Structure formats: structure tokens, C-alpha cells
Amino acid sequence: MTCSSCVAAIEKGLKKYPGVEQVLVALLAQKAEVKYDRGVISTREIIAALKDLGFGAEELAIDFQSENLLERNEANQWRRSFFVSLLFFAPSMAVMMFFMGHMDRERLWFRGVSNKNFLLFALATPAQFIGGRYFYVQAFKALKHGMANMDVLVMLATNTAYFYSVIVCLIFMMTASNGSPKTFFETSSMLMLFISMGRWLEHKAKGKTSEALSKLISMQSSEAILAEVDSDFNISDEKPIHVGLLQRGDIVKVYPGEKVPVDGKVIHGSSMVDESLITGEHLPVSKKPDSLAIAGSVNGNSPLLIKATHVAQDTTLNQIVKLVEDAQTSKAPIQQLADQLAGYFVPAVCFIAAITLSSWIIVGFHDPSYIRSFYPYLDVSSDTEIVLLFSFQCAITVLAIACPCSLGLATPTAVMVGTGVGARNGILIKGGEPLELLHKIQCIVFDKTGTLTEGKPSVTRLVVFTSGDEREAITETLCLIGGAEASSEHPIAHAITEFAKNYLKYDSFPTVKNFEVIPGMGIKCRTTSIANCVKNCQQNEELENFIEVVNCDRQSSTLIDVSASDSVQRLDGVHQLLIGNRALMNQEKVLISKTVDVIVEHAQLSGDTVVMVACDGEVVCVAAVADKVKRESKSVVTCLKRMGIHVAMLTGDNRNSALAVAQRIGIDTVFSEVLPSHKVAKVKTLREQFGLVAMVGDGINDSPALAHSDVGIAVGAGTDVAVEAADVVLIKDNLFDVLTALDLSRKTVQRIKYNFLFATLYNLLGIPMAAGFFIPFGIVLRPWMGSLAMSVSSVIVVGSSLLLKRYRKPTRSQIESNAFANEFRRSNKTLLPRWKFFPTFTRTAPVLTKVHYSPLTQIN
């Protein structure tokens, strides 16, 4: 494929076949994606159909090295064509320059043909048919199947110049003329030279657009060290093995400086690992036993033993490569328009060239003196010769200057570079459509748990009721709770157990008996002696420091409050323990005092989950558990608001918890207690009110909402990059990458628009200029000028897209500045058209302020 006309021809040709449902052709990637009914048409028949259309085709296999080799071969082919053309053009130019300086040396070698024309003919012929062989092959295939592409234009221009020159020479020979005609022999060589040079440079530049993908591919390791270890991690045997032969559960040894060959878990050793090319994290990451290692990362200073969890095509690196490749093959909506126009471009140019030729012939024969004024040095030539010379010159220049390639390359080159830059920064954008839509988003909806918050509950407050020694009461309480909750699998139980471990610095909690989980309420059990636990924790230095921070600001740290109560219970020996909510306490007939009630209500109003601990029928402790808000959440929400984007929260959590988080980070629109299946309705509501909606979630329980939003963004995917429902996958668990994705989209679309503007203006100005519309202003283009301009225009478009490689991820300080938000708003106003299907942030729309939907009223 050489230009967008080929794309249009393939898509149109394949869609005619029964069973073919959808055809997507990527010019830059030289690939086609065909959706078809296997019961009606087979893969073999589709390949045969493509060959009938004049294009070589084979089923795609995942062999990146072969693809790179194919791209290099294409560039080398054009390089050879350029040097062959140069081999004949250089002497042609020398002949031209010689006779321009020594016109008296031009002699007739035989009637009608001068020495100058004969030499130019001898040099132009091999340049035309040897240097232009590839153009002939491609143009013949296109015309054979009723298509017109860029190669057809090139052949029309060069053949018109060459055969016009041959024919006029033959006419002069047959009429035994005493003079020799003016010819375009040097023009033919010049067109071949400039066009082949342009194609060569274009392919070299196109190769650089996929540099990010090539770097990812180069990170794949071909060999690994398979190790056999005993229970103490002593290596009994190790041998090199091809990575394709590795299986899950295999243990590999990675030496310092080597690439990690698989995704897996570190089982032995500690080292610093460079994951920058995969996650965008520029600093080395510490790896120790139980840490996850990613294929393609580079080990640092110490050897590691890694147990494989994902191998071959299932590794994170291969998934990223596949996603980026698919993204670079897909089309942005704006590209579809360009491809449709390209189908009519070449026939239109041919029509304009024919009109140009006939118009100037008519004008010339009507007023030969007007045409002769352009050739004052050809005073001995006849009017007919001069009129034909000028008319063909204009027609050839029109064919030479027209460039559908610049229009066809405007979008895919920018998309390819943009998606590659995103992958380099840990942002995987699945195609041109989400890349184009991102900067148009008017409303962003965040899931709460795991997106705005850490996703892991932690203890935010612990109130112990005692009239005895505070230190002993806290120690005994934590030992009791830690022992009981260690037997539970509930996330809140894990949070309380971790709290006890961290602050006691002790994890050998006493065992419990008669452990029972009461669904929806909590647990109950009988405790054993905690004397050993208390003895080992009493002198813990950190516990003493912790007791001293009773009056710290609750929002800044986790703390224990020690409050007095009229309930006194010395926790010792064997006791009946209840840990759970108010419903459990009521069921077990536990008396809840007014003091406990006040503390519980205060915690619940703050959005915390409250757990009460009762020992032998009396409440001795209240724990408040909450999911901590991520540090960057408030900054990200504030930045989005300044950028003119409405922000909403959509969560299944209770009303108080949702409103507490929303208030803390500045979100005004809140949908709480919404089931995953009902989140789609809320996304539709927001779309009707604000316009294009992006959903940001973790891709687990919010997949329907991600899929039904205009752009679904999965944050913190880590090694699970193939989140099906998401259009954008953020590898790192960092909400600032949402802003980076918006910024990258804006910069990429801006570059696409610049490319289109240049390509459109080039053709709108260049073709009329070549046709002679600007002759009254003294502007006359020669065919070689047109071919040079055409070649340069494609290179300029590709070079413009390559400027995106200079994109640098904005820092936190840049994102939080007013300048960043103002630039986003300003550029969006210039990028978005005046007509819109959806309202933008400039439209005044009603705002839902802290709206709460209960499960019964969430669907209108």
C-alpha cells in the first residue's frame, strides 16, 4: 500500500464479498483487520481476494522481527530506486547545464534530433523504466483492478513527460525538420529522483514512529536460566533455556544486569530492578521475597530467584506490546474521513490535469503571444510547439504536485507516535478513537474504592474503655483483638490484625476457640490466655511512643484514644469475645452505653465503618475502620475542575462514607449505594447532562460502567494490563496519570490538526498554482518543482508527527499550576468545532450537588 487510495480500495473491495462484516486497514502498519463469518467465507478466500485486488497478503503471525525486516526492506527498496535514478539524473543535469552555458554547441546529429536531446533520451530511458520499475508494477496492479492511487499519478506524470518528448522528437524526425524540439526528458529523470527520494525518507521517518514499540520488543528476553532449588533455596542445577519453553511454576535465576524473562514472584534474594520502560517509573524498584517481578525489567545489583506466574504471550510485556500494536493499527474517527476523501482524490487530480491541458491549449491557440511571453528565449520555435510545451508542462506539474499521501499520513503517524509515547509513560491507549476523544471529555466519573481511595481498609481510630492503667489496657485489648481477627478472612479483620501487628511489633497472637463467623455482623469466639503476648509487648518502645500521640489530628495519622468509662473489665484468662457491628451486639444482648453510642455515631457520620468489641457481655473497645483517601486525589480533582471538567463520584458504598470522601477531596456530585449493574444508568444520566463522559475505575466491579462510558480508564492495572472494558489502561496506581492522558490526547490531536491543515493547504494552494492560476502574479511552476514539493510535503507531515516524541510527562507542580489548566481550556476551545453533538464545559448546565441515590430510587 502506498497511499490512502489503496486503503479505500481494499476496504471497498473486501466489503463486496459475502460474509465480510467489517474491514479496517492501517496504511502505516501495512495491516488489515477483517471481521467475517467463517461459515460464509474463509481466511484463505480473503487472502485470495486481496491478491485479486493487487495486494500481497498473508495471515498475521506475531513475529515482530519479521515485521521490522519487512519495513527495512521497503525502505531499502526505495533507497535503491533513488540511487538508480540519481545515477542517470546526475549526467542528465550535467548535459543540461552544459548546453545552457554553451547553446552554440547544440548540433543536429540527424534531422529533427539534436545532440542534447539524444543524450537526454539515452539517460532518461533507463531512469524511467529501471529506476521507476516499482512505480510501474504498483500502478499496473492498481489500474488492473480499477483503482487509482499515488503510483498512478506518478506514472501519469513521468510517462506524460517522457512520451511527449519521444513523440515530438519522432514528429520532428519524420518531418525532416531543421531544428530540434524542446523536450521534458530531464523532467522525467527529475520526477523519478525526487519522488523515490521522498518515499525513501518517508519510510525512514515512518520507521521512527514505531520506535517506542521497537524498544518494548527489544526488552523481550530470548533466553532464561532455569534453576532447580531445594527448600532452603540452594541451587542444585541451572541451565539456559529458551523463554518459549518456560512454564508456570518454573524457577528462573536472574543475574545482575539481565532482563527478567517472565512475570513472577521473587522467592529468594533482594535487588533493585529497573521497570522504567514498562511502568514509566524512572527510579529503580526494590524487590524482595514475595515482590512481583515484571518481564522485561532489568535486574540491578543482586541475583534473584523468581517463580514464574505468567510466561510467553501472557507476560505483561507481551500484553503491552499487543495493546500498543493494536492501538497503532486502529483508526481515529478523523482518519476515516481522510481515507474516504482519498478514494476520490486521484481521479479528481487526473480530471483537473486534463482540464488544465485542454484549457491552456485553447487559450494558447486563441492568443499564442500570451503563451510565448513565458518563453522569450524560444523565439525560433513555432506557436504550436510553444503552446503544447506550456500546456503539457502545466498538466504534468498538476500530476506531480498533488499529494494524497500527506492527507493519508496526517493521522496514523501522530496516533502511532502518541500511543508509543503513552506506553513509554505507563499509559496504554487502545487505539486512535479514545486518543481523539480524551481531550473532549466534559465529565469524569471516579469510582471510590481503589480509585480515589487506597482500596485497603485501615484502622483510623481505636477507643479503649478502662478505668485502670491505660498502657496495660491498650496492650491487652490489641492482643485480644489481634488473636481473634487473625482467624478471619474479612478485609476489615485484616486491617485490625495489621494494626495490632504494626503497633505491637508482635505477631504471635494467642489462639482462639469456638471461632464462628456471623455473616453481615461479625465474629464470636473464646479467647485463651494473653499473658505471653502482653509480656512481650509491654516494653515495646514504639507502643510507648504511640500512647503519647493521643491528641494528634485524626486526619493526619492513625491513633488510639483512651477514654474513661463506668465499665471496668480486667482482660485476663479465658473470655467470651464478640467483634462486630451494632446488630451483633443487639443479637447477643450486649448493653451499649450512651458513651459508646456517641463515639459510634460520630465515627459513622465521618464515613467510617465501626466495629465494637465486647468481652464477657460488655463493650471494651470501639474501632473505626476506613479506606484512606489517596494522597493525590484532592489535587487531581482540583486540577480537573480548573480545566473545566465536571467531576463526579460513583460508588456502591454507603451514603455517609461516600459523602465524607467527596467532601474531603472536593467532589460535588455523588452517587452512592449504586450496584455495579446500575452504574451504567448513572453514566448515561451524566452524559445527557454534561456531554462526553469518562469513567475512571479499577476495572473489577465497574467494568459495565467502563464499557458504556465514552472513554473507560482503568487505573492501577499493574501486571493486569489487558482490562477488556477499558479504553485506556494506567499501569501505575497514580491518578495524576489521568491528567497526563488528557494532556497527551490534547497534544496528539493538536498535532493531527496541524498535519491536516498543512496537507489541505498544500493541495489547495499547490494544485491551482501548478495549473497556472497564479500566472498573473508571475508564478509559474515547473514539473520538477511540483515533484520536489510533493516529496517534501509527505516528509514534513511525518516529521511533524515525530515532534510528539519530544513530549514529556508533566510534573506534579506543572499539573497543579493555573497555567496547565488554562492552556488545556484554551486549546480545547480552538480544537473543538463550533458545532457539537454534546455540550462542553462552556455550557451552563445544572449541577447535582451531593445527590444520594438509595438502591430503591437509583433508576429513574
GROMACS .gro file of N, CA and C in nm, residues 34 141 253 265 374 439 486 577 636:
model
   27
   34VAL      N    1  -0.989  -0.788   0.951
   34VAL     CA    2  -1.114  -0.823   0.883
   34VAL      C    3  -1.201  -0.905   0.977
  141LYS      N    4  -0.092  -0.283  -1.111
  141LYS     CA    5  -0.182  -0.359  -1.024
  141LYS      C    6  -0.306  -0.277  -0.989
  253LYS      N    7   1.661  -1.802   3.744
  253LYS     CA    8   1.759  -1.719   3.813
  253LYS      C    9   1.795  -1.602   3.724
  265LYS      N   10   0.693  -1.416   4.091
  265LYS     CA   11   0.710  -1.372   4.230
  265LYS      C   12   0.852  -1.404   4.275
  374PHE      N   13   0.594   3.363  -2.192
  374PHE     CA   14   0.659   3.285  -2.086
  374PHE      C   15   0.791   3.223  -2.134
  439HIS      N   16  -0.943   1.429   2.499
  439HIS     CA   17  -0.932   1.573   2.526
  439HIS      C   18  -1.067   1.643   2.516
  486ALA      N   19  -0.726  -1.251   6.354
  486ALA     CA   20  -0.630  -1.324   6.270
  486ALA      C   21  -0.693  -1.448   6.209
  577LEU      N   22  -1.560  -1.346   7.350
  577LEU     CA   23  -1.531  -1.223   7.276
  577LEU      C   24  -1.626  -1.209   7.158
  636VAL      N   25  -0.584   1.606   4.209
  636VAL     CA   26  -0.633   1.570   4.076
  636VAL      C   27  -0.772   1.627   4.052
   0.00000   0.00000   0.00000
